[in-house]
Every structure is written in C-alpha cells, then in structure tokens.
Short mmCIF file of C-alpha atoms in Angstrom, two decimals:
data_model
loop_
_atom_site.label_atom_id
_atom_site.label_comp_id
_atom_site.label_asym_id
_atom_site.label_seq_id
_atom_site.Cartn_x
_atom_site.Cartn_y
_atom_site.Cartn_z
CA MET A 568 4.61 -8.71 1.98
CA TYR A 569 3.42 -9.05 5.55
CA ALA A 570 5.82 -9.83 8.43
CA VAL A 571 8.97 -10.74 6.52
CA ASP A 572 10.72 -11.55 9.83
CA GLN A 573 8.13 -14.26 10.44
CA ILE A 574 8.46 -15.59 6.89
CA VAL A 575 12.24 -15.85 7.08
CA ALA A 576 12.04 -17.50 10.49
CA ASP A 577 9.56 -20.17 9.25
CA PRO A 578 11.58 -23.04 7.64
CA GLU A 579 8.45 -24.68 6.14
CA LEU A 580 7.29 -21.47 4.55
CA MET A 581 10.83 -20.65 3.22
CA ASP A 582 11.14 -24.21 1.85
CA GLY A 583 7.79 -23.81 0.13
CA LEU A 584 8.85 -20.47 -1.35
CA GLU A 585 12.13 -21.82 -2.62
CA ARG A 586 10.37 -24.84 -4.15
CA SER A 587 7.83 -22.63 -5.86
CA LEU A 588 10.59 -20.41 -7.29
CA ARG A 589 12.67 -23.36 -8.45
CA GLU A 590 10.10 -25.78 -9.71
CA ASP A 591 6.99 -23.72 -10.62
CA ALA A 592 5.26 -25.40 -7.70
CA PRO A 593 2.19 -23.87 -6.00
CA ALA A 594 2.85 -20.73 -3.92
CA PRO A 595 3.35 -21.59 -0.23
CA ALA A 596 0.81 -19.29 1.38
CA LEU A 597 -1.26 -16.16 0.67
CA ARG A 598 -0.05 -14.16 3.66
CA GLU A 599 -1.49 -10.74 2.89
CA VAL A 600 -4.34 -9.33 0.83
CA LYS A 601 -5.18 -5.74 0.04
CA ILE A 602 -8.85 -5.10 -0.63
CA LYS A 603 -9.97 -1.89 -2.38
CA LEU A 604 -13.58 -1.86 -1.21
CA THR A 605 -14.70 1.05 -3.35
CA SER A 606 -13.40 3.36 -6.03
CA LYS A 607 -15.59 6.23 -4.77
CA CYS A 608 -14.26 9.01 -2.64
CA ASN A 609 -15.75 12.07 -0.92
CA LEU A 610 -12.67 14.31 -1.48
CA ARG A 611 -11.42 15.77 -4.75
CA CYS A 612 -7.67 15.21 -4.62
CA GLN A 613 -5.52 16.88 -7.28
CA MET A 614 -3.50 13.70 -7.97
CA CYS A 615 -6.34 11.22 -8.05
CA HIS A 616 -9.49 10.51 -10.10
CA TYR A 617 -11.36 8.18 -7.81
CA TRP A 618 -13.67 11.02 -6.72
CA GLU A 619 -15.04 11.12 -10.31
CA THR A 620 -16.56 7.66 -9.90
CA THR A 621 -20.37 7.83 -9.81
CA ARG A 622 -21.32 4.16 -10.22
CA GLU A 623 -19.57 0.86 -9.64
CA ASP A 624 -20.29 -2.84 -9.42
CA SER A 625 -19.33 -4.07 -5.95
CA LEU A 626 -19.55 -7.33 -4.05
CA SER A 627 -22.10 -7.86 -1.33
CA THR A 628 -21.38 -8.02 2.39
CA GLU A 629 -22.05 -11.75 2.36
CA ARG A 630 -19.69 -12.47 -0.53
CA TRP A 631 -16.91 -10.48 1.09
CA GLN A 632 -17.38 -12.45 4.31
CA ALA A 633 -17.13 -15.70 2.34
CA ILE A 634 -13.93 -14.45 0.72
CA PHE A 635 -12.48 -13.71 4.12
CA ALA A 636 -13.04 -17.28 5.16
CA GLU A 637 -11.31 -18.49 1.98
CA LEU A 638 -8.37 -16.23 2.73
CA ARG A 639 -7.99 -17.70 6.21
CA GLU A 640 -7.81 -21.21 4.71
CA LEU A 641 -5.03 -20.02 2.42
CA GLY A 642 -2.94 -18.84 5.40
CA CYS A 643 -3.78 -15.13 5.22
CA ARG A 644 -2.51 -13.22 8.26
CA LYS A 645 -3.50 -9.67 7.32
CA VAL A 646 -6.13 -7.86 5.29
CA HIS A 647 -5.62 -4.23 4.42
CA PHE A 648 -8.81 -2.31 3.45
CA SER A 649 -8.56 0.77 1.25
CA GLY A 650 -10.51 2.79 -1.29
CA GLY A 651 -11.50 5.32 -2.60
CA GLU A 652 -12.79 6.07 0.86
CA VAL A 653 -13.70 2.92 2.88
CA PHE A 654 -16.31 4.64 4.99
CA LEU A 655 -18.47 5.26 1.96
CA ARG A 656 -19.47 1.64 2.37
CA ARG A 657 -22.10 1.55 5.12
CA ASP A 658 -21.09 -2.00 6.02
CA PHE A 659 -17.40 -1.19 6.31
CA LEU A 660 -17.11 -1.73 10.08
CA ASP A 661 -19.15 -4.99 9.74
CA LEU A 662 -16.50 -6.20 7.29
CA VAL A 663 -13.66 -5.16 9.53
CA GLU A 664 -15.21 -7.03 12.47
CA SER A 665 -15.76 -10.09 10.30
CA VAL A 666 -12.06 -10.25 9.39
CA ILE A 667 -10.93 -9.81 13.01
CA GLY A 668 -13.40 -12.44 14.12
CA LEU A 669 -11.64 -14.93 11.91
CA GLY A 670 -8.31 -14.24 13.62
CA ILE A 671 -6.90 -12.15 10.71
CA LYS A 672 -5.32 -8.78 11.38
CA ALA A 673 -7.21 -5.87 9.88
CA ASN A 674 -5.42 -2.74 8.67
CA MET A 675 -7.03 0.15 6.85
CA THR A 676 -6.35 3.33 4.92
CA THR A 677 -8.83 6.21 5.19
CA ASN A 678 -8.97 9.98 4.77
CA ALA A 679 -10.81 9.93 8.17
CA THR A 680 -13.26 12.68 7.20
CA LEU A 681 -16.53 10.64 7.43
CA VAL A 682 -16.13 9.27 10.98
CA ASP A 683 -18.61 10.49 13.58
CA ARG A 684 -18.36 9.78 17.31
CA GLU A 685 -20.27 6.50 17.08
CA ARG A 686 -18.10 5.19 14.31
CA ALA A 687 -14.97 6.36 16.16
CA ARG A 688 -16.00 4.46 19.29
CA ARG A 689 -16.76 1.32 17.35
CA LEU A 690 -13.50 1.55 15.39
CA ALA A 691 -11.45 2.17 18.56
CA ARG A 692 -12.89 -0.98 20.21
CA ALA A 693 -13.02 -3.30 17.19
CA GLY A 694 -9.45 -4.56 17.52
CA VAL A 695 -8.14 -3.00 14.33
CA ASN A 696 -4.36 -3.52 14.08
CA SER A 697 -3.41 -0.34 12.22
CA ILE A 698 -5.01 2.75 10.71
CA SER A 699 -3.25 4.74 8.01
CA VAL A 700 -4.62 8.24 7.62
CA SER A 701 -3.92 10.24 4.48
CA LEU A 702 -2.56 13.73 5.15
CA ASP A 703 -0.86 15.72 2.40
CA GLY A 704 0.19 18.78 4.39
CA PRO A 705 0.92 19.83 7.98
CA THR A 706 -1.73 22.56 7.92
CA SER A 707 -5.30 22.92 6.72
CA LYS A 708 -4.10 25.46 4.09
CA VAL A 709 -1.85 22.94 2.37
CA HIS A 710 -3.82 19.75 2.95
CA ASP A 711 -7.27 21.11 2.04
CA ARG A 712 -5.94 22.72 -1.12
CA ILE A 713 -4.50 19.39 -2.29
CA ARG A 714 -7.51 17.37 -1.16
CA GLY A 715 -9.99 19.83 -2.70
CA VAL A 716 -12.46 20.05 0.22
CA PRO A 717 -12.36 22.75 2.97
CA GLY A 718 -12.30 21.36 6.49
CA ALA A 719 -10.81 17.99 5.49
CA PHE A 720 -7.68 18.46 7.60
CA ARG A 721 -9.64 19.43 10.69
CA ARG A 722 -11.97 16.41 10.40
CA SER A 723 -9.11 13.98 9.81
CA LEU A 724 -7.27 15.15 12.97
CA ARG A 725 -10.53 15.01 14.95
CA THR A 726 -11.03 11.41 13.97
CA ILE A 727 -7.47 10.47 15.00
CA ARG A 728 -8.00 12.00 18.40
CA TRP A 729 -11.39 10.42 18.88
CA VAL A 730 -10.13 6.97 18.15
CA GLN A 731 -7.29 7.38 20.60
CA ARG A 732 -9.64 8.75 23.22
CA TYR A 733 -12.35 6.08 22.86
CA ALA A 734 -10.04 3.09 23.17
CA ASP A 735 -11.37 2.79 26.74
CA GLY A 736 -8.08 1.65 28.30
CA LYS A 737 -7.40 -0.76 25.44
CA LYS A 738 -4.42 -0.25 23.24
CA PRO A 739 -5.65 1.95 20.35
CA PRO A 740 -4.88 0.93 16.78
CA LYS A 741 -1.40 1.74 15.55
CA LEU A 742 -1.47 4.99 13.64
CA ARG A 743 0.48 5.69 10.39
CA ILE A 744 0.31 8.83 8.31
CA ASN A 745 0.47 8.51 4.51
CA PHE A 746 1.90 11.58 2.75
CA VAL A 747 1.81 11.87 -1.03
CA VAL A 748 4.98 13.71 -1.98
CA MET A 749 4.61 16.20 -4.80
CA ASN A 750 6.51 19.15 -6.17
CA ASP A 751 4.30 21.65 -4.29
CA ASN A 752 4.43 20.04 -0.87
CA PHE A 753 7.76 18.18 -0.59
CA ARG A 754 9.34 20.95 1.46
CA THR A 755 6.86 20.29 4.22
CA LEU A 756 8.10 16.73 4.80
CA PRO A 757 10.02 17.57 8.01
CA GLU A 758 6.89 19.32 9.37
CA MET A 759 4.85 16.21 8.40
CA VAL A 760 7.14 13.99 10.40
CA ARG A 761 6.82 16.32 13.39
CA LEU A 762 2.98 16.38 13.06
CA ALA A 763 2.84 12.57 12.79
CA GLY A 764 4.99 12.22 15.90
CA GLU A 765 2.90 14.64 17.88
CA LEU A 766 -0.22 12.72 16.86
CA GLY A 767 1.33 9.53 18.24
CA ALA A 768 1.92 7.90 14.85
CA ILE A 769 4.42 5.09 14.65
CA ASP A 770 5.41 6.11 11.14
CA LEU A 771 5.19 8.77 8.46
CA ASN A 772 5.08 7.03 5.01
CA PRO A 773 6.29 9.32 2.18
CA MET A 774 4.60 8.18 -1.02
CA PRO A 775 6.01 9.70 -4.22
CA VAL A 776 3.10 10.70 -6.45
CA ASP A 777 2.08 8.02 -8.95
CA GLU A 778 2.13 9.86 -12.28
CA LYS A 779 2.92 8.57 -15.75
CA GLY A 780 4.11 10.50 -18.77
CA GLU A 781 4.71 14.23 -18.66
CA ARG A 782 5.79 15.55 -15.26
CA LYS A 783 3.09 17.65 -13.61
CA ARG A 784 3.38 16.85 -9.91
CA ARG A 785 6.52 14.74 -9.79
CA LEU A 786 9.65 16.29 -8.41
CA SER A 787 12.38 17.48 -10.82
CA ARG A 788 15.95 16.32 -10.49
CA GLY A 789 16.80 19.65 -8.95
CA GLN A 790 13.97 19.32 -6.36
CA ILE A 791 15.04 15.79 -5.45
CA GLU A 792 18.61 16.99 -5.00
CA GLU A 793 17.35 19.87 -2.84
CA TYR A 794 15.34 17.47 -0.75
CA ASN A 795 18.31 15.11 -0.23
CA ARG A 796 20.63 17.99 0.59
CA GLU A 797 18.49 20.17 2.78
CA LEU A 798 15.44 18.23 4.01
CA ALA A 799 16.50 14.60 4.37
CA PRO A 800 18.85 15.30 7.33
CA GLN A 801 15.97 17.01 9.11
CA VAL A 802 13.68 14.12 8.32
CA ALA A 803 16.28 11.68 9.70
CA GLU A 804 16.64 13.62 12.90
CA LEU A 805 12.89 14.00 13.48
CA ARG A 806 12.23 10.34 12.75
CA GLN A 807 14.78 9.40 15.38
CA ARG A 808 13.28 11.86 17.86
CA TYR A 809 9.83 10.33 17.46
CA GLY A 810 10.97 6.71 17.48
CA MET A 811 10.18 5.95 13.82
CA THR A 812 12.10 3.44 11.76
CA PRO A 813 15.35 4.71 10.36
CA ASP A 814 14.77 2.80 7.10
CA PRO A 815 16.65 4.62 4.31
CA ALA A 816 13.61 4.32 2.07
CA ARG A 817 11.66 6.51 4.43
CA ILE A 818 14.41 9.13 4.62
CA HIS A 819 15.41 9.13 0.96
CA PRO A 820 12.29 7.98 -0.99
CA PHE A 821 13.81 9.11 -4.26
CA GLY A 822 17.16 7.43 -3.79
CA THR A 823 20.57 9.07 -3.51
CA THR A 824 22.67 8.09 -6.54
CA PRO A 825 22.45 10.01 -9.81
CA ARG A 826 20.80 7.02 -11.52
CA GLU A 827 18.25 6.57 -8.76
CA ILE A 828 17.42 10.24 -8.82
CA GLY A 829 17.01 10.18 -12.58
CA LEU A 830 14.70 7.18 -12.46
CA SER A 831 12.59 8.79 -9.67
CA ARG A 832 12.34 12.02 -11.61
CA ASP A 833 10.68 10.02 -14.42
CA GLY A 834 8.36 8.16 -11.98
CA PHE A 835 10.26 4.84 -11.87
CA TYR A 836 10.37 4.63 -8.08
CA ALA A 837 11.60 0.98 -8.06
CA ARG A 838 14.83 2.56 -9.18
CA GLY A 839 15.92 -0.43 -11.29
CA PHE A 840 15.38 -3.09 -8.64
CA PHE A 841 13.23 -5.24 -10.93
CA GLU A 842 15.84 -5.09 -13.64
CA ARG A 843 18.01 -7.21 -11.33
CA ARG A 844 15.65 -9.38 -9.31
CA PRO A 845 12.04 -10.58 -9.47
CA CYS A 846 9.35 -9.16 -7.25
CA LEU A 847 8.27 -11.91 -4.86
CA ALA A 848 4.90 -10.34 -3.98
CA PRO A 849 3.00 -12.66 -6.38
CA TRP A 850 4.10 -15.64 -4.22
CA LEU A 851 2.79 -14.21 -0.91
CA SER A 852 0.25 -11.47 -1.44
CA SER A 853 -2.72 -10.43 -3.61
CA PHE A 854 -5.13 -7.60 -4.36
CA ILE A 855 -8.88 -7.65 -4.75
CA ALA A 856 -10.83 -4.78 -6.27
CA TRP A 857 -14.41 -3.73 -5.25
CA ASN A 858 -15.96 -5.83 -8.04
CA GLY A 859 -13.97 -8.95 -7.13
CA ASP A 860 -11.35 -8.66 -9.84
CA VAL A 861 -7.99 -9.96 -8.58
CA TYR A 862 -4.63 -8.42 -9.48
CA LEU A 863 -1.10 -8.78 -8.21
CA CYS A 864 -1.10 -5.53 -6.19
CA CYS A 865 -2.50 -2.05 -6.11
CA MET A 866 -0.08 -0.83 -8.78
CA THR A 867 -1.35 -3.42 -11.33
CA ASN A 868 -5.04 -2.79 -10.52
CA GLY A 869 -6.60 -2.02 -13.92
CA ARG A 870 -3.16 -2.02 -15.56
CA MET A 871 -3.18 -5.67 -16.46
CA ASP A 872 -5.80 -8.30 -17.23
CA ALA A 873 -7.44 -9.52 -14.07
CA LEU A 874 -6.13 -12.91 -12.86
CA GLY A 875 -9.63 -13.99 -11.87
CA ASN A 876 -12.68 -12.75 -10.07
CA ALA A 877 -13.29 -13.52 -6.37
CA GLY A 878 -17.02 -12.90 -6.81
CA THR A 879 -17.34 -16.00 -9.02
CA GLN A 880 -14.24 -18.05 -8.21
CA SER A 881 -12.54 -19.23 -5.02
CA MET A 882 -9.33 -17.48 -3.98
CA LEU A 883 -7.60 -20.85 -3.96
CA GLU A 884 -8.54 -21.38 -7.65
CA ILE A 885 -7.24 -17.90 -8.49
CA PHE A 886 -4.09 -17.78 -6.39
CA GLN A 887 -2.86 -21.21 -7.50
CA GLY A 888 -4.37 -20.93 -11.00
CA GLU A 889 -2.54 -20.74 -14.34
CA PRO A 890 -2.83 -16.91 -14.86
CA TYR A 891 -1.09 -16.25 -11.53
CA ARG A 892 1.54 -18.96 -12.22
CA ARG A 893 2.15 -17.49 -15.72
CA VAL A 894 2.93 -14.11 -14.11
CA ARG A 895 5.33 -15.75 -11.62
CA ARG A 896 7.20 -17.53 -14.48
CA SER A 897 7.46 -14.22 -16.33
CA PHE A 898 8.83 -12.43 -13.30
CA LEU A 899 11.44 -15.11 -12.79
CA ALA A 900 12.52 -14.63 -16.41
CA GLY A 901 12.93 -10.89 -15.85
CA GLN A 902 9.74 -9.90 -17.67
CA HIS A 903 7.96 -7.54 -15.33
CA LEU A 904 4.99 -5.39 -16.05
CA LYS A 905 5.50 -1.71 -16.73
CA PRO A 906 3.76 -0.64 -13.55
CA CYS A 907 6.24 -2.74 -11.49
CA HIS A 908 9.02 -0.29 -12.31
CA ARG A 909 6.95 2.58 -10.90
CA CYS A 910 6.36 0.82 -7.57
CA ASP A 911 8.36 1.24 -4.39
CA LEU A 912 5.86 -0.60 -2.21
CA TYR A 913 7.78 -3.83 -1.51
CA LEU A 914 11.43 -2.84 -2.17
CA VAL A 915 12.60 -3.38 1.38
CA GLU A 916 10.65 -6.65 1.76
CA ASN A 917 11.92 -7.95 -1.54
CA ALA A 918 15.55 -7.15 -0.67
CA ARG A 919 15.28 -8.96 2.66
CA LEU A 920 13.59 -12.06 1.17
CA HIS A 921 16.19 -12.28 -1.62
CA ALA A 922 19.00 -11.96 0.92
CA ALA A 923 17.42 -14.75 3.04
CA LEU A 924 17.18 -16.97 -0.02
CA GLY A 925 20.84 -16.47 -0.56
CA GLU A 926 20.47 -15.36 -4.12
CA ASP A 927 23.03 -13.62 -6.34
CA GLY A 928 20.42 -11.37 -7.95
CA ALA A 929 20.39 -13.13 -11.31
CA PHE A 930 17.05 -13.97 -12.98
CA ARG A 931 16.28 -17.65 -13.46
CA GLU A 932 15.42 -19.15 -16.81
CA PRO A 933 12.25 -21.25 -16.49
CA PRO A 934 11.26 -23.02 -19.73
CA ARG A 935 9.25 -21.01 -22.22
CA ALA A 936 8.37 -18.18 -19.80
CA PRO A 937 5.81 -16.13 -21.75
CA SER A 938 5.99 -12.38 -21.92
CA LEU A 939 3.01 -10.49 -20.60
CA PRO A 940 1.24 -7.42 -22.06
CA ALA A 941 2.16 -4.19 -20.40
#
C-alpha cells in the first residue's frame, strides 16, 4: 500500500476505510496499482518461468493510456511497472511518460540489461520516481549463473551508472535493489547490502524465493537459523552504514521465532499474520496483468479468478464491483486465499494500518461472507 503515512494522516481517507471495513461500503480510493506489462523476459532465471513465454495477448498503448486516466480519477498516486522484462515492450517509456504526465508517480522493476545509452538518457530525464533493479548476487559469477545469461550482471550495473550520469543535474530516480534470497545465495546478503550502498541505492530488498511444494531453493530451518545468527548482524550494521531503513523485515526476512522460522521454511512468508488480521491491500491497491486481467496483487496473479478485465471494463467498475467486494468480505471473515499466506509484501503496511485503526486483531463477522476458491 502506497504512502501509509499519508493515508493515516488523512482523516477523510481513514474514515472512508473504516466505513468500508465496517459497512461493506465502497473502498475509499485506489491509491496504488502494479502493472505487469509483459510476461516475457530476456533472461533465463532459475526460479522463474516467464522467460518460457513465447506469445501473449497484451493491451495496446492507447488502452493503457486510457486506463491510466481512469486510475487518476480513482485517486491513484503511484503506478509500478514490472514484467517479465518491461523493456521488451517498445512503447515502455511512452507509457511511463504518460503516467508521469497525469501527475502519477511512476516506479518500475527491471533487470536493466536491455537499456542502451539513448534509453538511459530518456529514463534519467523522464521524472521516474524509483527504479528497482533485480540483482541476485554481488558478482557476475553468482548473478549470471542464477539469471542464466552471461554478461547480465555487467549490463545491469552499466545501466544503473548511465541513469545516474545522464540525470543532467536533476535528481536521478531513487534506486532500489531487489535480491531473491535462495539457499545457494543467501550467504552473500551482507555483500549485496554493501554493493547496493556503493551503487547509491536507498534500499536492498531481500525477497525470499516464491516456491510452493517440495523445497528446492527455499532455505532450510538450519540455513535460516544460520542466517539469523551469523549474517543478520552484518546486514543490520551495513544497512545502518549506508543509511537504509532499519526495518526488522529487511534484516530478518524469515522471522526470528521458532514458529516464524518454521513457516518461512515451508514458504509461508506472511508468518501467520493473515491468521490474525485481514490484509487491507484490496481496499487500497490493485494489480493489472498484460492482458488486462485484474487481480488483488502480484501474488494472486493467475492464482485466483480474475476480478475483471481492464481492457473491456472501467477500473471503477472493477474496483468497486461485486467480485472485489466479495473478496473483501471474505478477508474480513478470515478467509484468505492460499497465496496470501506466502506473501510478505504488505506485512509492515498492514501492521501500521491496523494499529492506526485501533483494532484488537480479531476478524469481523460480516453476514454470509462467502468462502473463495484457493
């Protein structure tokens, strides 16, 4: 959820959120939308299958631009573009500039391997708020092995430096580094924080690998305990050195208690949060796939029935429509989707919003809240 501080400080927005939670009233505002522009990717990552995509239905430039205008009318403050790899769309920077032209902040995630000097100059000057670059190791040896393409590490770092250089005196986009934490690279996390700091990043985001079923790349209990004992103190010290947030979730992404560690070992990175309280993301944010299908978030993309399609429906119709409201009622009744329990994306934001709402953590009991398919 975008800018929780601003949400909490806005009495009208908080009143609308409380009313929606209490009375099944319309959600107060669609503050943030993540858009997965493509499922195609030019890399061949070990932990991902997007690179296997050969064909996809995708919305046109014009339809995306119309959607952006609809989002602004719904109160959207931020759009986050991701893929696949966003630069595989030739119109990507046109779309970014369209969003910014509407007064909406534009963030993006990229592997940064397809950016030439011209694109770097345009990106540096477009007014992008934040760029998250995916790096899965502090050296080319580690990163390129995981990403499956030689030279990927070198090209990603080159793009970062180009964008910073070509800002032409303007403030360059904020840089974040996304690091997928797996059992064969977790010991490099302190080095990753150091690399991110030296690159001028404001944060290093450790992302436990999303993996269901049998453990292949997830950390074992012993590895998590090793991380907490030997590496987390180094991570905390380095984050402080480079001015990154001391948020415990960044330092201990697998939790610290025996129960949290056990849940993380099995891939349940929400660590029981949604057994106690509802996720509030469906009241404030949304996710749109490349073909226009709308879901709650990236974790539910393709793991639930679409709530509508932005290619054929307005975002107002979808966000305030019955499928969305049915999900909200189910969440309030403690009936979350299975992917929710594997998601750590909004744990901090959820905790802060629940605290601001003054709740005791108990689920509410709306009438006849239907259960949803997993």
